Short mmCIF file of C-alpha atoms in Angstrom, two decimals:
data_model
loop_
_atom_site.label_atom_id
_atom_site.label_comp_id
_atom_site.label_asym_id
_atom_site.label_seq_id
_atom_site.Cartn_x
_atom_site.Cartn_y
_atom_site.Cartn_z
CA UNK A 1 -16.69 -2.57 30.69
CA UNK A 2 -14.21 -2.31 33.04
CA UNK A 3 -11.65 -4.07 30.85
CA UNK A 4 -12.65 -2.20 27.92
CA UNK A 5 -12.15 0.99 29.73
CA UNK A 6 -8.37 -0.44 30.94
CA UNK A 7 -7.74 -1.01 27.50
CA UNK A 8 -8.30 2.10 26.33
CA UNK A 9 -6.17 3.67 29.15
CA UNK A 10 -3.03 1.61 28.20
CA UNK A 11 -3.41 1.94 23.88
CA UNK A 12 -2.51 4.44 21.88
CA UNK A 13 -6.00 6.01 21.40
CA UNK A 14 -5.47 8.93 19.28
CA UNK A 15 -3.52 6.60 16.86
CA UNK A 16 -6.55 3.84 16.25
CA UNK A 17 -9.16 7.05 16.19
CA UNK A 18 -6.68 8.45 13.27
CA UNK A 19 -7.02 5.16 11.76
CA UNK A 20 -10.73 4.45 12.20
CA UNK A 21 -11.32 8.28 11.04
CA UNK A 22 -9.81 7.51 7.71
CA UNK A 23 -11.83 4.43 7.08
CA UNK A 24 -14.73 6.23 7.66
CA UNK A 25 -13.60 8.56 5.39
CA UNK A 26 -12.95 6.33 2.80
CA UNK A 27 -16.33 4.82 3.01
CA UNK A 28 -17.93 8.09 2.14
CA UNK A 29 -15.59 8.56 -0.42
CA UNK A 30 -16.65 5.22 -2.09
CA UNK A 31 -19.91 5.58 -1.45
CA UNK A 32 -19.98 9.26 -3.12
CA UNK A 33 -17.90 7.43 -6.26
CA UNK A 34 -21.02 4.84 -6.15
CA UNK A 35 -23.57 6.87 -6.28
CA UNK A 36 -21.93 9.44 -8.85
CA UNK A 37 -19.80 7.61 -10.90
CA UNK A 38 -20.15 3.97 -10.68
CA UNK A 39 -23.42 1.79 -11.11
CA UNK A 40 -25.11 2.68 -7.88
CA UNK A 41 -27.75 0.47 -6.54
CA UNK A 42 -28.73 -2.76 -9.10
CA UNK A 43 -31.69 -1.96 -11.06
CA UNK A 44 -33.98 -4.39 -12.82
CA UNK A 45 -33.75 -3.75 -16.58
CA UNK A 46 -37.88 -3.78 -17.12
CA UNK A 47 -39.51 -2.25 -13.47
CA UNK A 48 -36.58 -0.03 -12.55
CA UNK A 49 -36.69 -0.87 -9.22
CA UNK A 50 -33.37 -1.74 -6.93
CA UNK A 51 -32.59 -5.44 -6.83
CA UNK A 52 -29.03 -5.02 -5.26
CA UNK A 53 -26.49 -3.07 -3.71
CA UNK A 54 -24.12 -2.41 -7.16
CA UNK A 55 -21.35 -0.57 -6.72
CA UNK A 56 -22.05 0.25 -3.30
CA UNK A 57 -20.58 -3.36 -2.54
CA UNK A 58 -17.45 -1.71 -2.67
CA UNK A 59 -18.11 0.79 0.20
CA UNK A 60 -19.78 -1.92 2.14
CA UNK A 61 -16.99 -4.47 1.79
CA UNK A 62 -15.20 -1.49 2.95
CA UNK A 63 -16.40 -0.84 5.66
CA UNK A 64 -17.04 -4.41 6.68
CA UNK A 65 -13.33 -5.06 6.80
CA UNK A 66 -12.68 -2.30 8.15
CA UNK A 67 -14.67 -3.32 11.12
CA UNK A 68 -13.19 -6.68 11.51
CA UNK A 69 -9.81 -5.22 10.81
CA UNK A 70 -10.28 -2.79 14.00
CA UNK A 71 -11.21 -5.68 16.12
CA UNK A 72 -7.91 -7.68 15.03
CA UNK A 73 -6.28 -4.18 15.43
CA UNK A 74 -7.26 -4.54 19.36
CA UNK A 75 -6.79 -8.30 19.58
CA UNK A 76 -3.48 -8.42 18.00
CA UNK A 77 -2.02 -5.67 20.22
CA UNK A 78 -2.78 -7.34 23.55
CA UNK A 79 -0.43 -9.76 22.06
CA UNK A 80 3.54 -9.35 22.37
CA UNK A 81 4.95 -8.58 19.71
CA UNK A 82 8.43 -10.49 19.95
CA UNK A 83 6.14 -13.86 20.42
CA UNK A 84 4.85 -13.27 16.96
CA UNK A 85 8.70 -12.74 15.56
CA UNK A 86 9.12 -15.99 17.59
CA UNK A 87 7.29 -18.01 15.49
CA UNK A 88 8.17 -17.20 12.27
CA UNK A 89 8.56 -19.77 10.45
CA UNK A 90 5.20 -20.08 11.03
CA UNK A 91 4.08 -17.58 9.14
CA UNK A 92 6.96 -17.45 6.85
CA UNK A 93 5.67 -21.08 5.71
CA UNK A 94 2.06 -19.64 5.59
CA UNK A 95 2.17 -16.64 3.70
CA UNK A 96 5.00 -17.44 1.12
CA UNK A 97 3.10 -20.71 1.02
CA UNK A 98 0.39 -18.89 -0.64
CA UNK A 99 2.71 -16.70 -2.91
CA UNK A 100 5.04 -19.44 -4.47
CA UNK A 101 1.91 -21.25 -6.21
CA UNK A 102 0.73 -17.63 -7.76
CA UNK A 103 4.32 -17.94 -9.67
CA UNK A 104 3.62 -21.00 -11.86
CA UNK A 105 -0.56 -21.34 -11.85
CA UNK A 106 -2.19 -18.31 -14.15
CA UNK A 107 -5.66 -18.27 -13.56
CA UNK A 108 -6.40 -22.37 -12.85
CA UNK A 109 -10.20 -22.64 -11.24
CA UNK A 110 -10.67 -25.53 -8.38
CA UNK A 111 -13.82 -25.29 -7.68
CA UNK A 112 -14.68 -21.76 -5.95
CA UNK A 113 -11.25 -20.71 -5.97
CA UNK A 114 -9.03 -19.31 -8.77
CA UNK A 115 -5.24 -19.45 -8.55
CA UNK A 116 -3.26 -16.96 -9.78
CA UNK A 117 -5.91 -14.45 -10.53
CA UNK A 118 -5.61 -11.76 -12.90
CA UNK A 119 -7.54 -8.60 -11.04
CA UNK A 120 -7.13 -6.03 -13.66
CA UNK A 121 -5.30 -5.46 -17.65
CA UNK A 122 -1.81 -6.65 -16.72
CA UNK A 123 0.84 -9.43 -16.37
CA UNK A 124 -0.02 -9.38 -12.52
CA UNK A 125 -1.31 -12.49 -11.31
CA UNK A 126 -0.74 -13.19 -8.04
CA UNK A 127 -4.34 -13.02 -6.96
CA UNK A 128 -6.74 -15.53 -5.58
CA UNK A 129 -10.27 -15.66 -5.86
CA UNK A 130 -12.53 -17.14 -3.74
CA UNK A 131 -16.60 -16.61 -3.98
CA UNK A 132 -16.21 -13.51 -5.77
CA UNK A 133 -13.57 -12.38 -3.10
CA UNK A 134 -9.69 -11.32 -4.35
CA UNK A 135 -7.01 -11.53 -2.24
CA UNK A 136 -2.92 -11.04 -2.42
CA UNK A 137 -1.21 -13.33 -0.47
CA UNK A 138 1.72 -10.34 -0.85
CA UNK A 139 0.36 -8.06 1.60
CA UNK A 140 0.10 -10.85 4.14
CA UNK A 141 3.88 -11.39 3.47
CA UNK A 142 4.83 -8.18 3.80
CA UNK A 143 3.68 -8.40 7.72
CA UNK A 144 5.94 -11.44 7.63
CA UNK A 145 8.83 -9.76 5.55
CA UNK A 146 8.82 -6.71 8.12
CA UNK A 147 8.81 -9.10 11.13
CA UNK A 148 11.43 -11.44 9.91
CA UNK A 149 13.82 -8.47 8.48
CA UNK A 150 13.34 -6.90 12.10
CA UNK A 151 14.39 -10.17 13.43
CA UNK A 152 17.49 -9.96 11.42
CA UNK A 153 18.42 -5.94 12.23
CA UNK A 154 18.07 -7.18 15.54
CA UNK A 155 20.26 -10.07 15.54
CA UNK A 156 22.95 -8.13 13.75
CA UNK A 157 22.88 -5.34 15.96
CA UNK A 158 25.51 -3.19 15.75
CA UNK A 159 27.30 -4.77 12.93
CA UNK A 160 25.07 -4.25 9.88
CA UNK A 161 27.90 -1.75 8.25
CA UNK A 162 30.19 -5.48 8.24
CA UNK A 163 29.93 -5.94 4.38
CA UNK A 164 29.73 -9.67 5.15
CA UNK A 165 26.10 -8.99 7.54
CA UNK A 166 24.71 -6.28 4.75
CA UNK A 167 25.21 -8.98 2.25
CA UNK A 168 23.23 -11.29 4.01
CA UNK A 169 20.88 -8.86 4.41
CA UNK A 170 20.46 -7.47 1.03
CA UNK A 171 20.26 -11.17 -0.13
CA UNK A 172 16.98 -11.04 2.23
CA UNK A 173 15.79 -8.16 0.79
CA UNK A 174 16.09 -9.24 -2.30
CA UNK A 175 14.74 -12.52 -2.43
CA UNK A 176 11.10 -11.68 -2.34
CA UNK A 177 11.29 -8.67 -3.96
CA UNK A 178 12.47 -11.17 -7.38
CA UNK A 179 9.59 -13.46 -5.96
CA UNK A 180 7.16 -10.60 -6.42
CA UNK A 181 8.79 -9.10 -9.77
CA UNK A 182 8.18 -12.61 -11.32
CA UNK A 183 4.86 -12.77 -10.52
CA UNK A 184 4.40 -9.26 -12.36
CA UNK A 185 3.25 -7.02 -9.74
CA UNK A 186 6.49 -4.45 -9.65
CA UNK A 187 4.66 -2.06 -7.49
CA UNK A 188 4.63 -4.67 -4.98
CA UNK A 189 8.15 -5.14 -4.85
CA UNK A 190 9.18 -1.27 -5.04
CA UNK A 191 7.05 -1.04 -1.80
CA UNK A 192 8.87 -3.62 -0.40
CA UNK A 193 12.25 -2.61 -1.39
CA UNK A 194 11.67 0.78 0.72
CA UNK A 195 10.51 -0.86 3.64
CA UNK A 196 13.89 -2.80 4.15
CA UNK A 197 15.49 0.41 3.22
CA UNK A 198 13.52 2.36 6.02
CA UNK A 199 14.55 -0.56 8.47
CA UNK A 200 18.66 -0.49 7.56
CA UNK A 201 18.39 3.24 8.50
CA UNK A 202 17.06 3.25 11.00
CA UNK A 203 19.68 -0.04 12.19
CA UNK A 204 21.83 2.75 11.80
CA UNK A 205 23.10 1.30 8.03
CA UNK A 206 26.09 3.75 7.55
CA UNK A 207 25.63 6.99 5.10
CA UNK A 208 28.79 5.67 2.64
CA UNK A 209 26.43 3.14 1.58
CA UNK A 210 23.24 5.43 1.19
CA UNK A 211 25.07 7.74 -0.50
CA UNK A 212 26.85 4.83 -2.99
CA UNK A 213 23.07 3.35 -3.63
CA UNK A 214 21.83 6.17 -4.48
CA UNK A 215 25.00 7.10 -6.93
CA UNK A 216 24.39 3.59 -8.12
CA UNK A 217 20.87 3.51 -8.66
CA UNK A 218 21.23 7.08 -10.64
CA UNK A 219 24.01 5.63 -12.84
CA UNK A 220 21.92 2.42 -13.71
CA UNK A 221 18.64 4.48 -14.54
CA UNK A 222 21.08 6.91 -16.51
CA UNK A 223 22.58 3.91 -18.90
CA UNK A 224 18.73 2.25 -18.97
CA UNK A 225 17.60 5.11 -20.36
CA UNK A 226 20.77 6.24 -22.74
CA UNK A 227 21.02 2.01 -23.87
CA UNK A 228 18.72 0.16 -23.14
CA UNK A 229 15.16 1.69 -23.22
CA UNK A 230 13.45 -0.77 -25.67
CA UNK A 231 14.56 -4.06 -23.13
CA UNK A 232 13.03 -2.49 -19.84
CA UNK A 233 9.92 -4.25 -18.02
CA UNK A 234 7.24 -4.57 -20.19
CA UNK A 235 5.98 -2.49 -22.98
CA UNK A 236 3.60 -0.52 -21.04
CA UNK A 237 5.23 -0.43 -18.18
CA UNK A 238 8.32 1.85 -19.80
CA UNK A 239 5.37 3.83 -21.71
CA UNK A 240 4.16 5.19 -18.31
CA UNK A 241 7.21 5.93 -17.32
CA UNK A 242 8.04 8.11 -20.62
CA UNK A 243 4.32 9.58 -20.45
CA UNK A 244 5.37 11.01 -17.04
CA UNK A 245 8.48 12.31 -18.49
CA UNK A 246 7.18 13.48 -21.85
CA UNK A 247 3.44 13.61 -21.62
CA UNK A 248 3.12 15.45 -25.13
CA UNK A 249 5.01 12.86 -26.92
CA UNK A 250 7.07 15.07 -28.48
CA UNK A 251 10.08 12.74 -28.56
CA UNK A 252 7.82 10.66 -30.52
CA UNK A 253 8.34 7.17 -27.38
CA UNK A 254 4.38 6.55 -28.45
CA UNK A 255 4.30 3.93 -31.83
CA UNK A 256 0.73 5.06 -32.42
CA UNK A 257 -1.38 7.85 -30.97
CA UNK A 258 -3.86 5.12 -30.37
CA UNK A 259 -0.95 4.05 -27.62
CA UNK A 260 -0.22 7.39 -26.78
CA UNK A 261 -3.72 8.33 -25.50
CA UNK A 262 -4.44 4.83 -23.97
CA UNK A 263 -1.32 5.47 -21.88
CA UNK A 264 -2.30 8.73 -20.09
CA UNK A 265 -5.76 8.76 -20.37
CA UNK A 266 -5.95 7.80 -17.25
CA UNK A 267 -3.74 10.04 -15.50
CA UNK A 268 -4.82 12.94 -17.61
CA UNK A 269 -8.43 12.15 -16.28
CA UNK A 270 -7.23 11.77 -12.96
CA UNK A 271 -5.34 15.21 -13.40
CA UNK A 272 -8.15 17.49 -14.24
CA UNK A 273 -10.56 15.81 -11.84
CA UNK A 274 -8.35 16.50 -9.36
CA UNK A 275 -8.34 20.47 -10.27
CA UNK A 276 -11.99 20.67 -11.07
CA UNK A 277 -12.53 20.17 -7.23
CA UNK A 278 -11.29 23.89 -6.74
CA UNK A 279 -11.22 24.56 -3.30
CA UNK A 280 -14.24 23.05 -1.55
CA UNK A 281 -15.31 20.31 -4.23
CA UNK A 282 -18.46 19.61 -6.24
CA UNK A 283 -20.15 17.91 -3.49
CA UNK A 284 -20.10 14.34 -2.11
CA UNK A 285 -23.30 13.34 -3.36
CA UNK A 286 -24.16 16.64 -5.26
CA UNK A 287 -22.80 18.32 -8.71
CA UNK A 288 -20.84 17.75 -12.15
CA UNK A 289 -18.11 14.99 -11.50
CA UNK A 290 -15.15 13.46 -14.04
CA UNK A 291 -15.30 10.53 -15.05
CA UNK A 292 -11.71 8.47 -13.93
CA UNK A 293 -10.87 4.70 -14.71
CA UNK A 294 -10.38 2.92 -11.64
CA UNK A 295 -11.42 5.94 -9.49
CA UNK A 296 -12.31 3.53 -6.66
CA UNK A 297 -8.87 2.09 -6.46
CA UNK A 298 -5.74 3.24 -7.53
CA UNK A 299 -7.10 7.15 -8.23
CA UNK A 300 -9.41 6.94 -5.64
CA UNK A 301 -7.74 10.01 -4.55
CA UNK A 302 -8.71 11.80 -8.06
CA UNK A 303 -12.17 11.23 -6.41
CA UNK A 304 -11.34 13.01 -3.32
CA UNK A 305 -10.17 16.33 -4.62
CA UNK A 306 -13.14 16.09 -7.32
CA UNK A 307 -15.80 15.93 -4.56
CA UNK A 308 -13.89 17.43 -1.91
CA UNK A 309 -11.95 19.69 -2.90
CA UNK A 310 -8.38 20.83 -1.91
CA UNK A 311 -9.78 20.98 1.14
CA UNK A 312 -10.94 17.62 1.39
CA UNK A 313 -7.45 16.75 0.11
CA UNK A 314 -5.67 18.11 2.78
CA UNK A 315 -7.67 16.64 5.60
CA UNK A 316 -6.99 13.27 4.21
CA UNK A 317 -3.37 13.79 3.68
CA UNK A 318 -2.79 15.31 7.04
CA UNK A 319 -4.32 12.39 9.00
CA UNK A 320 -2.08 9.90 7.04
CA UNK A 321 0.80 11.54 7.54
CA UNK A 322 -0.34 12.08 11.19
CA UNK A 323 -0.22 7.98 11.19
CA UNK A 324 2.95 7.98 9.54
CA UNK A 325 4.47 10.42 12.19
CA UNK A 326 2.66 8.44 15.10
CA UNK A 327 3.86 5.20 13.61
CA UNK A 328 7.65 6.05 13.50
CA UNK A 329 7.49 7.76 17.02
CA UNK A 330 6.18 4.63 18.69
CA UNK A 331 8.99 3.10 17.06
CA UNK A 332 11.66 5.70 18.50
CA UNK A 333 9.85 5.27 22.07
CA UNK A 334 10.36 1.30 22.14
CA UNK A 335 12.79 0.52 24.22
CA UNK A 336 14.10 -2.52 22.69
CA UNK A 337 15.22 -2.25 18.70
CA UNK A 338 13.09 -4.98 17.82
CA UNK A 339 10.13 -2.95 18.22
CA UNK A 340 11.80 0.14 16.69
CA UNK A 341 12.21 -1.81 13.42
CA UNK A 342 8.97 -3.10 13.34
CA UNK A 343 7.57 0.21 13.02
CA UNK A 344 10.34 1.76 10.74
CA UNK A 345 8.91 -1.09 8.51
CA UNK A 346 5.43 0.07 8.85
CA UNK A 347 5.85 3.32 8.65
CA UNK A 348 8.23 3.24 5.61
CA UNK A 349 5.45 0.93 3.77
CA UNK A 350 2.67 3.69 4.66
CA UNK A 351 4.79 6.68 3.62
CA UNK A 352 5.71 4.92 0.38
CA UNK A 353 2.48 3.60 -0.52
CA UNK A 354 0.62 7.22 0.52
CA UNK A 355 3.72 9.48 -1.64
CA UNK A 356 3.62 6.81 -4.67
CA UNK A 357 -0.18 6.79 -4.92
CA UNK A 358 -0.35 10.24 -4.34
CA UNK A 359 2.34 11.13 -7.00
CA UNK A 360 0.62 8.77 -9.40
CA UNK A 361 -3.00 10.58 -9.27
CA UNK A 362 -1.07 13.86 -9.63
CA UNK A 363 1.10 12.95 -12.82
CA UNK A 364 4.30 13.47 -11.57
CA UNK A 365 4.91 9.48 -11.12
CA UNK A 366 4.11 6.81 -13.64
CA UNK A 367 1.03 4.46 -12.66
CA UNK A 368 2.61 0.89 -11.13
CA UNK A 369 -0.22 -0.48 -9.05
CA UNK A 370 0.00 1.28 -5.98
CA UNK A 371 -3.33 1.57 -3.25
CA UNK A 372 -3.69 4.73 -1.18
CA UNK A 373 -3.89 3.29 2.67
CA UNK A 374 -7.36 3.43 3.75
CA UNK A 375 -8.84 4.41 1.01
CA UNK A 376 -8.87 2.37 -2.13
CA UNK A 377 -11.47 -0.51 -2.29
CA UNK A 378 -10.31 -3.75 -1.39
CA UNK A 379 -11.63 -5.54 1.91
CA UNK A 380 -8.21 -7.79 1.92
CA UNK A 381 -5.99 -4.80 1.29
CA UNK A 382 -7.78 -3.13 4.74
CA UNK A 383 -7.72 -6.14 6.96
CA UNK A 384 -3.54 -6.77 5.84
CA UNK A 385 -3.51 -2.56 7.31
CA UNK A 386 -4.95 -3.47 10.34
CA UNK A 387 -2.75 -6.44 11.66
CA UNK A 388 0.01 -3.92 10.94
CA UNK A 389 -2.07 -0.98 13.05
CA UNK A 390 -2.39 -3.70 16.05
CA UNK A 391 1.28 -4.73 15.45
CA UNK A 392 1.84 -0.77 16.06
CA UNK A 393 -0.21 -0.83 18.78
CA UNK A 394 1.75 -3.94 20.59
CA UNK A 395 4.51 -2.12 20.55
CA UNK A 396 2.83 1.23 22.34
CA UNK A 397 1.56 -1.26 24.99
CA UNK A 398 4.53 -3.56 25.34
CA UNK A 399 7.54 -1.94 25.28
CA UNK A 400 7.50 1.81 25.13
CA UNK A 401 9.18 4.89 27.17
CA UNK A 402 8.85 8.59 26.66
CA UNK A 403 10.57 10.25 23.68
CA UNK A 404 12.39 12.96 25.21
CA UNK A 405 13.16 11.14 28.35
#
């Protein structure tokens, strides 16, 4: 006990509470979506009576990782952090040891394990599946990718502005993120992109370069769009783009209204269950509900505003941004850089994961695959945000001062 209660004298408390607050939260969430929208409990097709969990796997795997994510959470941050960038070609070798293989094998079975696993209706196969578990060796890499890219910030130091140091490091940027394109999973690889983006400012990456990126980037999307439209990504990848930007298909981007409605159906769902909420919701396990494809993953906040209400909404949102905001100060309180860019890194993935998702359930951002923190199912997903909550936390513990002095 006595340990236990030194522990929790030296951690960032209010941080893992936020954290273990919004787990919680999501297991009611998918528990409410079980018992409303999905299959519920397993029912035998002649006696009626329950001979499984269903759909209420998905809150229990939920909330089983999110257990043994809390307890690697607490292990991991008793560790120092620099050890772990120590060793990385350790996990370099590990994790992009389990990506590379996802690029060439496409769904090959050996024995209880599938190899480039195809978890949903796209080109995106860089799953495995083991025992009726997925996983995505990317999110395990992206720990890596943020520990190695804060390696390299740090060893540059003050010269990242040197054109001949950026290149280097925009050639480590953007080595995975063609890795991950390949493999089909562009959300991925957006996410990815900011978080090295996050981590060169705050290296102190000089504003003349922002500002040209940014000029760039516009100019490229400008021509893409003017020249090149019908050669972008895949098919329905530019369709959910142009559904965002012309919902009504008035320019006529749609070949078929058969296309048209497949495309932002599931937006449009996720739209107006969002409003029916109102203010205070239909109830968590109580009242008239809309029915939203994949409302236990990607729109899993669709779910939230249509049993919770704007309320509910808001709650939600303000603790993740609260993690966001406690993530980034822990990083501006470390008093070496290496621990500052570690949690630019995992702040910038939360914030972009929690605005893209967000933006995506409320139509003003095309769908591209990308999980609210917390909240949408997935027991791997929810472990991989743990180890980078303890890598948070070894930071706090290891190497912090105040913030104004």
């Amino acid at each position: 006990m006595e340990s236990i209660r030194q522990y929790f004298k030296r951690t960032d408390k209010v941080y893992l509470l936020m954290c273990i607050f919004s787990s919680g939260m999501a297991v009611l969430s998918l528990s409410s979506w079980a018992a409303k929208q999905g299959n519920g409990f397993a029912l035998d097709d002649v006696t009626g009576k329950i001979v499984g969990i269903g759909d209420y796997r998905r809150a229990l795997v939920q909330a089983g990782a999110a257990a043994i994510g809390i307890l690697i959470a607490v292990l991991l941050s008793n560790v120092d952090y620099r050890s772990l960038v120590k060793v990385w070609p350790v996990h370099v070798a590990i994790t992009w040891g389990l990506v590379l293989p996802t690029l060439v094998i496409r769904n090959v079975t050996i024995g209880p394990l599938t190899i480039g696993y195809n978890a949903g209706d796209t080109d995106n196969y860089s799953w495995y599946k083991l025992a009726g578990f997925t996983f995505q060796p990317t999110e395990l890499a992206k720990i890596s990718f943020i520990l190695t890219f804060a390696m390299h910030l740090n060893n540059v130091r003050g010269k990242i502005n040197e054109p001949k140091e950026l290149g280097k490091l925009l050639l480590h940027m953007l080595v995975p993120i063609a890795i991950i394109h390949i493999q089909g999973d562009d959300g991925t690889a957006i996410i990815y992109g900011i978080i090295a983006c996050c981590m060169m400012f705050a290296a102190g990456l000089s504003w003349k370069y922002i500002f040209s990126a940014l000029a760039a980037a516009a100019a490229a999307v400008a021509v893409a769009f003017g020249f090149f439209s019908d050669k972008i990504g895949k098919g329905y990848q530019w369709y959910r783009i142009l559904a965002v930007i012309d919902p009504e298909n008035k320019t006529g981007w749609a070949p078929s209204e058969a296309i048209w409605k497949n495309i932002i159906y599931q937006q449009q769902r996720g739209e107006i269950a969002l409003g029916s909420g109102g203010i205070f919701g239909n109830g968590v396990f109580d009242g008239r509900y809309y029915s939203v494809p994949n409302a236990h993953n990607d729109f899993i906040f669709s779910w939230i505003g249509n049993s919770m209400g704007f309320v509910g909404c808001c709650v939600v949102l303000g603790v993740l941004f609260a993690i966001v905001i406690r993530t980034f100060t822990t990083g501006a309180r470390s008093e070496d850089m290496l621990g500052s860019f570690i949690c630019a890194g995992i702040g910038g993935a939360l914030m972009a994961q929690i605005a893209v998702n967000v933006g995506m359930n409320l139509r003003v951002l095309p769908v591209i695959g990308v999980t609210l923190p917390f909240y949408s199912a997935g027991g791997s997903s929810v472990l991989m945000l743990y180890i980078c909550v303890g890598l948070v936390l070894s930071v706090y513990m290891h190497n912090t001062k105040k913030l104004f002095g």
